[in-house]
mmCIF file of C-alpha atoms and ligand atoms in Angstrom:
data_model
loop_
_atom_site.group_PDB
_atom_site.id
_atom_site.type_symbol
_atom_site.label_atom_id
_atom_site.label_comp_id
_atom_site.label_asym_id
_atom_site.label_seq_id
_atom_site.Cartn_x
_atom_site.Cartn_y
_atom_site.Cartn_z
ATOM 1 C CA MET L 1 99.000 83.262 78.162
ATOM 2 C CA ARG L 2 99.473 83.571 81.402
ATOM 3 C CA THR L 3 101.549 86.888 82.065
ATOM 4 C CA PHE L 4 102.683 88.960 84.978
ATOM 5 C CA VAL L 5 104.866 92.184 85.488
ATOM 6 C CA ALA L 6 107.635 91.797 87.876
ATOM 7 C CA ILE L 7 110.730 93.232 88.931
ATOM 8 C CA GLU L 8 113.851 90.491 88.483
ATOM 9 C CA ILE L 9 116.117 89.833 91.786
ATOM 10 C CA PRO L 10 119.816 89.727 91.174
ATOM 11 C CA GLN L 11 121.953 86.813 91.530
ATOM 12 C CA ASP L 12 123.564 87.829 94.583
ATOM 13 C CA VAL L 13 120.063 88.424 96.407
ATOM 14 C CA LYS L 14 118.872 85.397 94.914
ATOM 15 C CA LYS L 15 121.949 83.857 97.083
ATOM 16 C CA VAL L 16 121.253 85.192 99.809
ATOM 17 C CA LEU L 17 117.358 84.329 99.564
ATOM 18 C CA ARG L 18 117.973 80.598 98.659
ATOM 19 C CA ALA L 19 120.392 80.416 101.974
ATOM 20 C CA GLU L 20 117.256 81.656 103.824
ATOM 21 C CA GLN L 21 115.477 78.885 102.097
ATOM 22 C CA ASP L 22 117.880 76.408 103.414
ATOM 23 C CA ARG L 23 117.950 77.631 106.729
ATOM 24 C CA LEU L 24 114.133 77.584 107.158
ATOM 25 C CA ARG L 25 114.156 73.732 105.534
ATOM 26 C CA GLU L 26 116.060 72.775 107.967
ATOM 27 C CA LEU L 27 114.085 74.128 111.168
ATOM 28 C CA PRO L 28 113.294 70.985 113.200
ATOM 29 C CA ALA L 29 109.542 71.241 112.587
ATOM 30 C CA LEU L 30 109.978 72.091 109.082
ATOM 31 C CA ARG L 31 112.717 69.177 108.493
ATOM 32 C CA ASP L 32 110.237 66.760 109.642
ATOM 33 C CA GLN L 33 107.176 68.127 107.580
ATOM 34 C CA ARG L 34 108.362 68.106 104.356
ATOM 35 C CA GLN L 35 104.624 67.902 103.133
ATOM 36 C CA VAL L 36 103.337 71.318 104.124
ATOM 37 C CA LEU L 37 105.462 73.642 101.756
ATOM 38 C CA ARG L 38 106.228 74.167 98.316
ATOM 39 C CA TRP L 39 109.123 76.100 98.232
ATOM 40 C CA THR L 40 109.574 78.870 95.262
ATOM 41 C CA ASN L 41 112.320 77.281 92.847
ATOM 42 C CA PRO L 42 115.536 80.206 93.437
ATOM 43 C CA ASP L 43 115.975 81.060 89.992
ATOM 44 C CA ASN L 44 112.128 82.148 90.058
ATOM 45 C CA LEU L 45 112.181 84.417 92.943
ATOM 46 C CA HIS L 46 110.788 87.607 91.881
ATOM 47 C CA LEU L 47 108.920 90.748 93.044
ATOM 48 C CA THR L 48 105.730 90.752 91.373
ATOM 49 C CA LEU L 49 104.022 93.930 90.524
ATOM 50 C CA ARG L 50 100.805 92.591 88.678
ATOM 51 C CA PHE L 51 99.974 89.830 88.118
ATOM 52 C CA LEU L 52 97.273 89.512 84.913
ATOM 53 C CA GLY L 53 96.617 86.078 84.776
ATOM 54 C CA GLU L 54 95.196 84.616 81.319
ATOM 55 C CA THR L 55 95.819 87.363 78.723
ATOM 56 C CA GLU L 56 94.776 87.581 74.853
ATOM 57 C CA THR L 57 96.881 89.101 72.269
ATOM 58 C CA GLY L 58 95.248 92.477 72.236
ATOM 59 C CA PRO L 59 95.199 93.316 75.822
ATOM 60 C CA ARG L 60 99.027 91.912 75.921
ATOM 61 C CA SER L 61 100.226 94.036 73.213
ATOM 62 C CA ARG L 62 98.690 97.255 74.611
ATOM 63 C CA LEU L 63 100.128 96.376 78.154
ATOM 64 C CA GLN L 64 103.214 95.745 76.846
ATOM 65 C CA SER L 65 103.738 99.068 74.858
ATOM 66 C CA GLY L 66 102.138 100.975 77.644
ATOM 67 C CA LEU L 67 104.569 99.120 79.973
ATOM 68 C CA ALA L 68 107.378 100.737 77.826
ATOM 69 C CA ASP L 69 106.096 103.953 78.198
ATOM 70 C CA ILE L 70 105.600 104.441 81.946
ATOM 71 C CA ALA L 71 109.235 102.742 82.667
ATOM 72 C CA ALA L 72 110.569 105.622 80.747
ATOM 73 C CA ARG L 73 109.138 107.987 83.071
ATOM 74 C CA HIS L 74 110.742 106.081 86.099
ATOM 75 C CA ALA L 75 114.122 106.531 87.395
ATOM 76 C CA PRO L 76 116.352 103.446 88.857
ATOM 77 C CA PHE L 77 115.784 103.136 92.543
ATOM 78 C CA ARG L 78 117.118 101.110 95.085
ATOM 79 C CA LEU L 79 115.403 98.167 97.349
ATOM 80 C CA ALA L 80 116.319 95.827 100.438
ATOM 81 C CA LEU L 81 115.361 92.739 102.008
ATOM 82 C CA THR L 82 113.784 93.296 105.358
ATOM 83 C CA HIS L 83 112.160 90.343 107.405
ATOM 84 C CA LEU L 84 110.008 87.220 106.981
ATOM 85 C CA GLY L 85 106.418 87.556 106.723
ATOM 86 C CA CYS L 86 103.266 85.421 105.397
ATOM 87 C CA PHE L 87 100.176 85.946 103.749
ATOM 88 C CA ARG L 88 97.176 85.260 105.440
ATOM 89 C CA SER L 89 98.647 85.199 109.311
ATOM 90 C CA TRP L 90 100.629 82.828 110.841
ATOM 91 C CA THR L 91 97.789 80.728 112.019
ATOM 92 C CA ASN L 92 96.406 80.682 108.547
ATOM 93 C CA LEU L 93 99.710 80.085 106.558
ATOM 94 C CA ARG L 94 99.497 80.372 102.861
ATOM 95 C CA VAL L 95 102.324 82.332 101.667
ATOM 96 C CA LEU L 96 105.744 82.818 103.074
ATOM 97 C CA TRP L 97 107.479 85.585 102.000
ATOM 98 C CA VAL L 98 110.531 88.100 102.364
ATOM 99 C CA GLY L 99 109.340 91.859 102.643
ATOM 100 C CA ILE L 100 111.194 94.816 100.454
ATOM 101 C CA ARG L 101 112.350 98.359 101.935
ATOM 102 C CA SER L 102 114.286 101.318 101.471
ATOM 103 C CA GLU L 103 112.771 103.553 98.195
ATOM 104 C CA ARG L 104 109.361 102.195 98.902
ATOM 105 C CA GLU L 105 108.008 105.491 97.370
ATOM 106 C CA ALA L 106 109.518 105.112 94.200
ATOM 107 C CA LEU L 107 108.398 101.345 93.978
ATOM 108 C CA GLN L 108 104.652 102.463 95.027
ATOM 109 C CA ALA L 109 104.781 104.753 92.164
ATOM 110 C CA LEU L 110 106.312 102.613 89.612
ATOM 111 C CA GLN L 111 103.634 99.828 90.531
ATOM 112 C CA ALA L 112 100.675 102.374 90.781
ATOM 113 C CA ASP L 113 101.847 103.630 86.965
ATOM 114 C CA VAL L 114 101.708 99.772 85.804
ATOM 115 C CA GLU L 115 98.317 99.361 87.448
ATOM 116 C CA SER L 116 96.604 102.065 85.384
ATOM 117 C CA VAL L 117 98.578 100.881 82.145
ATOM 118 C CA ALA L 118 97.025 97.306 83.136
ATOM 119 C CA GLN L 119 93.190 98.904 83.242
ATOM 120 C CA ARG L 120 93.997 101.099 80.249
ATOM 121 C CA ALA L 121 95.081 97.949 78.448
ATOM 122 C CA GLY L 122 91.813 96.338 79.490
ATOM 123 C CA PHE L 123 92.167 94.186 82.631
ATOM 124 C CA ALA L 124 89.993 94.475 85.553
ATOM 125 C CA PRO L 125 91.446 96.663 88.470
ATOM 126 C CA GLU L 126 93.374 94.507 91.307
ATOM 127 C CA ARG L 127 91.267 94.245 94.248
ATOM 128 C CA ASN L 128 94.246 93.745 96.543
ATOM 129 C CA SER L 129 96.228 96.632 97.556
ATOM 130 C CA PHE L 130 99.836 96.264 97.055
ATOM 131 C CA SER L 131 101.884 94.705 99.529
ATOM 132 C CA PRO L 132 105.635 94.095 98.255
ATOM 133 C CA HIS L 133 106.834 90.766 98.887
ATOM 134 C CA ILE L 134 109.325 87.977 97.519
ATOM 135 C CA THR L 135 107.594 84.791 97.836
ATOM 136 C CA LEU L 136 109.619 82.002 99.594
ATOM 137 C CA ALA L 137 106.988 79.540 99.736
ATOM 138 C CA ARG L 138 103.427 78.464 99.457
ATOM 139 C CA THR L 139 101.592 76.052 101.952
ATOM 140 C CA VAL L 140 100.412 72.863 99.926
ATOM 141 C CA ARG L 141 96.471 72.257 99.345
ATOM 142 C CA ASN L 142 95.400 70.404 102.040
ATOM 143 C CA ALA L 143 98.460 69.927 104.119
ATOM 144 C CA PRO L 144 97.892 67.854 106.932
ATOM 145 C CA ARG L 145 96.452 70.327 109.884
ATOM 146 C CA PRO L 146 98.757 69.154 112.605
ATOM 147 C CA ALA L 147 101.597 69.510 110.308
ATOM 148 C CA LEU L 148 100.625 72.855 108.945
ATOM 149 C CA ARG L 149 100.232 74.117 112.621
ATOM 150 C CA ALA L 150 103.585 72.889 113.634
ATOM 151 C CA THR L 151 105.120 74.543 110.849
ATOM 152 C CA SER L 152 103.488 77.899 111.096
ATOM 153 C CA GLU L 153 104.363 77.787 114.604
ATOM 154 C CA GLN L 154 107.928 77.518 114.057
ATOM 155 C CA LEU L 155 108.191 80.093 111.608
ATOM 156 C CA ARG L 156 106.342 82.693 113.393
ATOM 157 C CA ARG L 157 108.812 82.388 116.395
ATOM 158 C CA TYR L 158 111.857 82.262 113.885
ATOM 159 C CA ALA L 159 110.390 85.371 111.823
ATOM 160 C CA GLU L 160 110.431 87.268 115.055
ATOM 161 C CA GLU L 161 114.431 87.259 115.563
ATOM 162 C CA ASP L 162 114.978 87.145 111.564
ATOM 163 C CA LEU L 163 116.108 90.219 110.090
ATOM 164 C CA PHE L 164 118.044 90.511 106.811
ATOM 165 C CA GLN L 165 121.483 92.253 106.990
ATOM 166 C CA SER L 166 120.809 96.136 105.666
ATOM 167 C CA GLY L 167 123.564 95.139 102.908
ATOM 168 C CA THR L 168 121.349 93.322 101.180
ATOM 169 C CA GLY L 169 119.909 95.508 98.707
ATOM 170 C CA TRP L 170 120.107 95.996 94.798
ATOM 171 C CA SER L 171 119.179 98.563 92.320
ATOM 172 C CA VAL L 172 116.250 98.503 90.147
ATOM 173 C CA GLY L 173 116.971 99.302 86.834
ATOM 174 C CA GLU L 174 113.979 97.585 84.596
ATOM 175 C CA LEU L 175 110.861 95.917 84.679
ATOM 176 C CA HIS L 176 109.828 92.542 83.014
ATOM 177 C CA PHE L 177 106.762 91.307 81.558
ATOM 178 C CA ILE L 178 106.820 87.699 81.989
ATOM 179 C CA ARG L 179 104.918 84.478 80.798
ATOM 180 C CA SER L 180 104.063 81.764 83.344
ATOM 181 C CA VAL L 181 103.451 78.199 82.150
ATOM 182 C CA LEU L 182 102.051 76.223 85.314
ATOM 183 C CA GLY L 183 103.562 72.824 85.181
ATOM 184 C CA ARG L 184 104.325 69.736 87.256
ATOM 185 C CA GLY L 185 107.850 71.127 88.493
ATOM 186 C CA GLY L 186 106.194 74.343 89.197
ATOM 187 C CA ALA L 187 106.135 77.309 87.296
ATOM 188 C CA GLN L 188 108.356 77.759 83.907
ATOM 189 C CA TYR L 189 108.613 81.968 83.727
ATOM 190 C CA SER L 190 110.009 83.070 80.430
ATOM 191 C CA ASN L 191 110.452 86.764 79.682
ATOM 192 C CA LEU L 192 108.413 88.576 76.974
ATOM 193 C CA ALA L 193 109.569 92.088 77.376
ATOM 194 C CA THR L 194 112.132 94.337 79.254
ATOM 195 C CA CYS L 195 111.408 97.858 80.086
ATOM 196 C CA ALA L 196 114.673 100.129 81.035
ATOM 197 C CA LEU L 197 113.663 102.933 83.924
ATOM 198 C CA SER L 198 115.607 105.334 81.649
ATOM 199 C CA ASN L 199 114.310 108.661 83.125
ATOM 200 C CA ARG L 200 117.738 110.330 84.438
ATOM 201 C CA ALA L 201 116.528 113.551 85.535
HETATM 202 P P1 LIG H 301 102.483 78.229 91.029
HETATM 203 O O1 LIG H 301 101.184 78.970 90.886
HETATM 204 O O2 LIG H 301 102.933 77.078 90.226
HETATM 205 O O3 LIG H 301 102.872 78.423 92.712
HETATM 206 P P2 LIG H 301 103.490 80.767 90.521
HETATM 207 O O4 LIG H 301 102.356 81.431 91.773
HETATM 208 O O5 LIG H 301 105.195 81.288 90.896
HETATM 209 O O6 LIG H 301 103.314 79.232 90.487
HETATM 210 P P3 LIG H 301 101.990 82.303 88.934
HETATM 211 O O7 LIG H 301 101.066 81.429 89.352
HETATM 212 O O8 LIG H 301 101.909 82.078 86.981
HETATM 213 O O9 LIG H 301 103.329 81.322 89.341
HETATM 214 O O10 LIG H 301 102.031 83.628 89.535
HETATM 215 C C1 LIG H 301 102.979 84.266 89.053
HETATM 216 C C2 LIG H 301 103.287 85.552 90.051
HETATM 217 O O11 LIG H 301 102.194 86.637 90.448
HETATM 218 C C3 LIG H 301 103.759 84.911 91.135
HETATM 219 O O12 LIG H 301 104.421 85.991 92.151
HETATM 220 C C4 LIG H 301 102.387 84.795 91.925
HETATM 221 O O13 LIG H 301 102.746 85.055 93.371
HETATM 222 C C5 LIG H 301 101.925 85.982 91.658
HETATM 223 N N1 LIG H 301 100.342 85.768 91.483
HETATM 224 C C6 LIG H 301 99.664 84.687 91.269
HETATM 225 N N2 LIG H 301 98.347 84.827 91.240
HETATM 226 C C7 LIG H 301 97.900 85.783 91.585
HETATM 227 C C8 LIG H 301 96.638 86.487 92.483
HETATM 228 N N3 LIG H 301 95.592 86.288 91.763
HETATM 229 N N4 LIG H 301 96.859 87.949 92.682
HETATM 230 C C9 LIG H 301 98.185 88.386 92.872
HETATM 231 N N5 LIG H 301 99.035 88.030 92.358
HETATM 232 C C10 LIG H 301 99.090 86.556 91.866
HETATM 233 MG MG1 LIG H 302 100.416 80.760 91.647
#
C-alpha cells in the first residue's frame, strides 16, 4: 500500500490555491502549452510531511500508532502561504509549489518527530531535507523542450511578483496518514488515520 503523512489544507485555503492554479493556467505561455504541466487536483492539495511509498502491514501499523503518540505531544500551530517556487530550478522545472511560512519551528519539530517515528517503524531515513511546500503542478515527463522552456520562463517572471496575502493562513490541528492509489486520472487519496495535535500545555 502506497502511503504518506501529510497536513491537510482547509477548504478556504484550497480555494485560494485553486484560484492561483487558474491564474497560472491563463498566463500566455501556459495557455498555449497545455502539454507541459500536470496540475494537482485541488481536492488533493496537501502538505507532505513524509512520503513512505509502498508499505507492508507491520511497519504501517507501527507507524500509525507512533503518529498518534507524537501528535499528542504537539500543540496546534498556524501556517500561511508565502510565494510561488519550484524544484529543481526555473531552468530545470519539475515541481511548481507554494511555500509555507509562519510557525515553521512548530512544523519542523513535528516533521522531525514524524521522521523518527518512521525510522523506528522500520523505514529507511529520508535522504532529502524537509522543505515544506504545497505542490500545484508537476512537469510532464518528456514534455517538448521549447514548450517547457517557455513555460518555465513565464513562471519564473510571474513568481518574482507573486506573493500571497498575509491573511492566507490556517490553524493546523491534526496530521493525517494517507493512502495513495495512482491511476490514470491522477492519484486518489484516502485517509487511513487522523491524529489530533492535542498537547494544549
Ligand atoms: P502522482 O504521482 O500521480 O503525480 P502524487 O505525487 O500526488 O500523484 P504520490 O506519488 O502518491 O501522489 O505522492 C504522495 C505525496 O508524496 C505527494 O505530495 C508527493 O509530492 C509526495 N512524494 C511522492 N514521491 C515522493 C518522494 N520520492 N519523496 C518525497 N515526497 C514524495
Ligand atoms: Mg508522485
